[in-house]
Amino acid sequence: PVHSRRLGVSLGINLLPADGKICSFDCIYCECGLNGSHRPHLRCPSRALVVSSLEEKLVEMAADGVKPDNLTFAGNGEPTSHPEFPAIVDDVIALRNRFAPSAKISVLTNASHILKPAIFEALLKVDNPLLKLDTVDPDYIRRVDRPTGRYEISRVVERLKDFRGKVIIQTMFMKGMSEGADVDNTSDRFVEPWLRAVKEISPSQVMIYTIDRETPDHELKKATREELDRIAGRIRQEGLEVSVSY
C-alpha cells in the first residue's frame, strides 16, 4: 500500500502488463510516461492471478495489522481496458467484504470506456468511481489528453450524468507550454464551461489537483496554490464538495 494524496492508505491494483503502459489516453502530463515509450511485451494479468495476488496481500496486511482505506484500481494505464474488468470488480468486492470490510473500492479512470454498458455497470458497483474530466474543450483534449481512439466529450458528459451523483470528478489543472502551444487550463475560458458541465453532472465530490511528479513534457508547470484555491472556491459556490491537492 501507498499513502495517497487523495485516498489515504491505498492498495493499488494494476490490471495492466507490469513491463509497460496501455492506455486509451496519451496524456502529456502522465507520470507513467507516453504510450509509445513504454510498449509492453507481457500480457495483462489474468483474472485468476489478480484474485490470488490480492487475497495473498490482504491476508499479509491483516497479519501485520495494516488496514487499507482503499483498494484502488490504478496502475500504469487505463484499468477499464482489461477485457475482464467487470468480473474482476465483482471479485475484488467479494475479497474486500471478506478481508477488509472497512475499505472502500476506488477506480481511477479516464472515463473513455464508460459508454460501454458493462464498464458503466461495473463502475456503479464500486464505492468511489473517480472519473477524469480535465476540460470540455475538444481542442484541449486533443492536445493534452490525446485519446488514442474515438472520444466525444459531449457523449462522455451525458454518460457521467447517468451516475446520478454517485461519481467523483477528478481534474488536472496545469500551466506551461507543449509543442509551442499554451496548455494553461486555469483561466475562466476553460474553467467556466468545465464548471457548468460539472454542475450538471452533480458529482458527490470534485477532486482538483496539479502536477506532482515528473512529466514526459518538461515545459509543463504546476498550477499555483492561489489558482487552485480560486477554482475550488468557484466549485463550492455551486454547492459541490471539493478537495484540493497542491
mmCIF file with all atom_site columns, C-alpha atoms in Angstrom, residues 84-157:
data_model
loop_
_atom_site.group_PDB
_atom_site.id
_atom_site.type_symbol
_atom_site.label_atom_id
_atom_site.label_alt_id
_atom_site.label_comp_id
_atom_site.label_asym_id
_atom_site.label_entity_id
_atom_site.label_seq_id
_atom_site.pdbx_PDB_ins_code
_atom_site.Cartn_x
_atom_site.Cartn_y
_atom_site.Cartn_z
_atom_site.occupancy
_atom_site.B_iso_or_equiv
_atom_site.pdbx_formal_charge
_atom_site.auth_seq_id
_atom_site.auth_comp_id
_atom_site.auth_asym_id
_atom_site.auth_atom_id
_atom_site.pdbx_PDB_model_num
ATOM 1  C CA . GLU A 1 84  ? -12.269 -8.918  -17.724 1.00 0.00 ? 84  GLU A CA 1
ATOM 2  C CA . PHE A 1 85  ? -12.615 -5.666  -15.789 1.00 0.00 ? 85  PHE A CA 1
ATOM 3  C CA . PRO A 1 86  ? -16.328 -6.109  -14.845 1.00 0.00 ? 86  PRO A CA 1
ATOM 4  C CA . ALA A 1 87  ? -15.764 -9.625  -13.495 1.00 0.00 ? 87  ALA A CA 1
ATOM 5  C CA . ILE A 1 88  ? -12.641 -8.560  -11.606 1.00 0.00 ? 88  ILE A CA 1
ATOM 6  C CA . VAL A 1 89  ? -14.631 -5.776  -9.931  1.00 0.00 ? 89  VAL A CA 1
ATOM 7  C CA . ASP A 1 90  ? -17.031 -8.435  -8.604  1.00 0.00 ? 90  ASP A CA 1
ATOM 8  C CA . ASP A 1 91  ? -14.069 -10.487 -7.353  1.00 0.00 ? 91  ASP A CA 1
ATOM 9  C CA . VAL A 1 92  ? -12.497 -7.521  -5.581  1.00 0.00 ? 92  VAL A CA 1
ATOM 10 C CA . ILE A 1 93  ? -15.790 -6.623  -3.896  1.00 0.00 ? 93  ILE A CA 1
ATOM 11 C CA . ALA A 1 94  ? -16.017 -10.189 -2.546  1.00 0.00 ? 94  ALA A CA 1
ATOM 12 C CA . LEU A 1 95  ? -12.423 -10.133 -1.284  1.00 0.00 ? 95  LEU A CA 1
ATOM 13 C CA . ARG A 1 96  ? -12.898 -6.717  0.306   1.00 0.00 ? 96  ARG A CA 1
ATOM 14 C CA . ASN A 1 97  ? -16.001 -7.920  2.129   1.00 0.00 ? 97  ASN A CA 1
ATOM 15 C CA . ARG A 1 98  ? -14.074 -10.929 3.421   1.00 0.00 ? 98  ARG A CA 1
ATOM 16 C CA . PHE A 1 99  ? -10.726 -9.452  4.423   1.00 0.00 ? 99  PHE A CA 1
ATOM 17 C CA . ALA A 1 100 ? -11.038 -5.652  4.693   1.00 0.00 ? 100 ALA A CA 1
ATOM 18 C CA . PRO A 1 101 ? -14.711 -4.729  5.133   1.00 0.00 ? 101 PRO A CA 1
ATOM 19 C CA . SER A 1 102 ? -13.937 -1.148  6.158   1.00 0.00 ? 102 SER A CA 1
ATOM 20 C CA . ALA A 1 103 ? -12.013 -0.420  2.954   1.00 0.00 ? 103 ALA A CA 1
ATOM 21 C CA . LYS A 1 104 ? -13.512 1.439   0.022   1.00 0.00 ? 104 LYS A CA 1
ATOM 22 C CA . ILE A 1 105 ? -13.044 0.276   -3.553  1.00 0.00 ? 105 ILE A CA 1
ATOM 23 C CA . SER A 1 106 ? -11.911 3.024   -5.900  1.00 0.00 ? 106 SER A CA 1
ATOM 24 C CA . VAL A 1 107 ? -11.260 3.144   -9.635  1.00 0.00 ? 107 VAL A CA 1
ATOM 25 C CA . LEU A 1 108 ? -9.090  5.816   -11.217 1.00 0.00 ? 108 LEU A CA 1
ATOM 26 C CA . THR A 1 109 ? -10.243 6.022   -14.827 1.00 0.00 ? 109 THR A CA 1
ATOM 27 C CA . ASN A 1 110 ? -10.120 8.487   -17.696 1.00 0.00 ? 110 ASN A CA 1
ATOM 28 C CA . ALA A 1 111 ? -13.793 7.690   -18.457 1.00 0.00 ? 111 ALA A CA 1
ATOM 29 C CA . SER A 1 112 ? -13.032 6.767   -22.062 1.00 0.00 ? 112 SER A CA 1
ATOM 30 C CA . HIS A 1 113 ? -14.892 3.438   -21.828 1.00 0.00 ? 113 HIS A CA 1
ATOM 31 C CA . ILE A 1 114 ? -17.975 4.455   -19.837 1.00 0.00 ? 114 ILE A CA 1
ATOM 32 C CA . LEU A 1 115 ? -20.173 4.347   -22.933 1.00 0.00 ? 115 LEU A CA 1
ATOM 33 C CA . LYS A 1 116 ? -19.780 0.554   -22.818 1.00 0.00 ? 116 LYS A CA 1
ATOM 34 C CA . PRO A 1 117 ? -22.685 -0.774  -20.705 1.00 0.00 ? 117 PRO A CA 1
ATOM 35 C CA . ALA A 1 118 ? -20.615 -3.419  -18.879 1.00 0.00 ? 118 ALA A CA 1
ATOM 36 C CA . ILE A 1 119 ? -17.973 -0.878  -17.846 1.00 0.00 ? 119 ILE A CA 1
ATOM 37 C CA . PHE A 1 120 ? -20.599 1.614   -16.721 1.00 0.00 ? 120 PHE A CA 1
ATOM 38 C CA . GLU A 1 121 ? -22.402 -1.002  -14.644 1.00 0.00 ? 121 GLU A CA 1
ATOM 39 C CA . ALA A 1 122 ? -19.146 -2.173  -13.058 1.00 0.00 ? 122 ALA A CA 1
ATOM 40 C CA . LEU A 1 123 ? -18.243 1.385   -12.049 1.00 0.00 ? 123 LEU A CA 1
ATOM 41 C CA . LEU A 1 124 ? -21.646 1.800   -10.423 1.00 0.00 ? 124 LEU A CA 1
ATOM 42 C CA . LYS A 1 125 ? -20.763 -1.088  -8.072  1.00 0.00 ? 125 LYS A CA 1
ATOM 43 C CA . VAL A 1 126 ? -17.622 0.459   -6.577  1.00 0.00 ? 126 VAL A CA 1
ATOM 44 C CA . ASP A 1 127 ? -17.571 2.951   -3.718  1.00 0.00 ? 127 ASP A CA 1
ATOM 45 C CA . ASN A 1 128 ? -15.505 5.595   -5.455  1.00 0.00 ? 128 ASN A CA 1
ATOM 46 C CA . PRO A 1 129 ? -15.516 5.791   -9.238  1.00 0.00 ? 129 PRO A CA 1
ATOM 47 C CA . LEU A 1 130 ? -13.043 8.628   -9.891  1.00 0.00 ? 130 LEU A CA 1
ATOM 48 C CA . LEU A 1 131 ? -13.511 9.789   -13.464 1.00 0.00 ? 131 LEU A CA 1
ATOM 49 C CA . LYS A 1 132 ? -11.314 12.231  -15.302 1.00 0.00 ? 132 LYS A CA 1
ATOM 50 C CA . LEU A 1 133 ? -12.711 15.430  -16.762 1.00 0.00 ? 133 LEU A CA 1
ATOM 51 C CA . ASP A 1 134 ? -9.819  17.823  -17.406 1.00 0.00 ? 134 ASP A CA 1
ATOM 52 C CA . THR A 1 135 ? -11.853 20.085  -19.661 1.00 0.00 ? 135 THR A CA 1
ATOM 53 C CA . VAL A 1 136 ? -14.807 20.100  -22.028 1.00 0.00 ? 136 VAL A CA 1
ATOM 54 C CA . ASP A 1 137 ? -12.811 21.794  -24.788 1.00 0.00 ? 137 ASP A CA 1
ATOM 55 C CA . PRO A 1 138 ? -12.275 19.302  -27.655 1.00 0.00 ? 138 PRO A CA 1
ATOM 56 C CA . ASP A 1 139 ? -9.117  21.038  -28.906 1.00 0.00 ? 139 ASP A CA 1
ATOM 57 C CA . TYR A 1 140 ? -7.553  20.964  -25.461 1.00 0.00 ? 140 TYR A CA 1
ATOM 58 C CA . ILE A 1 141 ? -8.421  17.275  -25.116 1.00 0.00 ? 141 ILE A CA 1
ATOM 59 C CA . ARG A 1 142 ? -6.733  16.514  -28.438 1.00 0.00 ? 142 ARG A CA 1
ATOM 60 C CA . ARG A 1 143 ? -3.643  18.498  -27.430 1.00 0.00 ? 143 ARG A CA 1
ATOM 61 C CA . VAL A 1 144 ? -3.272  17.375  -23.810 1.00 0.00 ? 144 VAL A CA 1
ATOM 62 C CA . ASP A 1 145 ? -5.241  14.179  -23.050 1.00 0.00 ? 145 ASP A CA 1
ATOM 63 C CA . ARG A 1 146 ? -4.711  12.850  -26.588 1.00 0.00 ? 146 ARG A CA 1
ATOM 64 C CA . PRO A 1 147 ? -7.276  9.998   -26.825 1.00 0.00 ? 147 PRO A CA 1
ATOM 65 C CA . THR A 1 148 ? -5.996  7.079   -28.877 1.00 0.00 ? 148 THR A CA 1
ATOM 66 C CA . GLY A 1 149 ? -9.449  6.150   -30.169 1.00 0.00 ? 149 GLY A CA 1
ATOM 67 C CA . ARG A 1 150 ? -12.843 7.716   -30.678 1.00 0.00 ? 150 ARG A CA 1
ATOM 68 C CA . TYR A 1 151 ? -13.738 10.048  -27.825 1.00 0.00 ? 151 TYR A CA 1
ATOM 69 C CA . GLU A 1 152 ? -16.598 12.543  -27.867 1.00 0.00 ? 152 GLU A CA 1
ATOM 70 C CA . ILE A 1 153 ? -16.603 14.747  -24.793 1.00 0.00 ? 153 ILE A CA 1
ATOM 71 C CA . SER A 1 154 ? -20.292 15.654  -25.180 1.00 0.00 ? 154 SER A CA 1
ATOM 72 C CA . ARG A 1 155 ? -21.321 11.973  -25.026 1.00 0.00 ? 155 ARG A CA 1
ATOM 73 C CA . VAL A 1 156 ? -18.993 11.336  -22.094 1.00 0.00 ? 156 VAL A CA 1
ATOM 74 C CA . VAL A 1 157 ? -20.509 14.226  -20.126 1.00 0.00 ? 157 VAL A CA 1
#
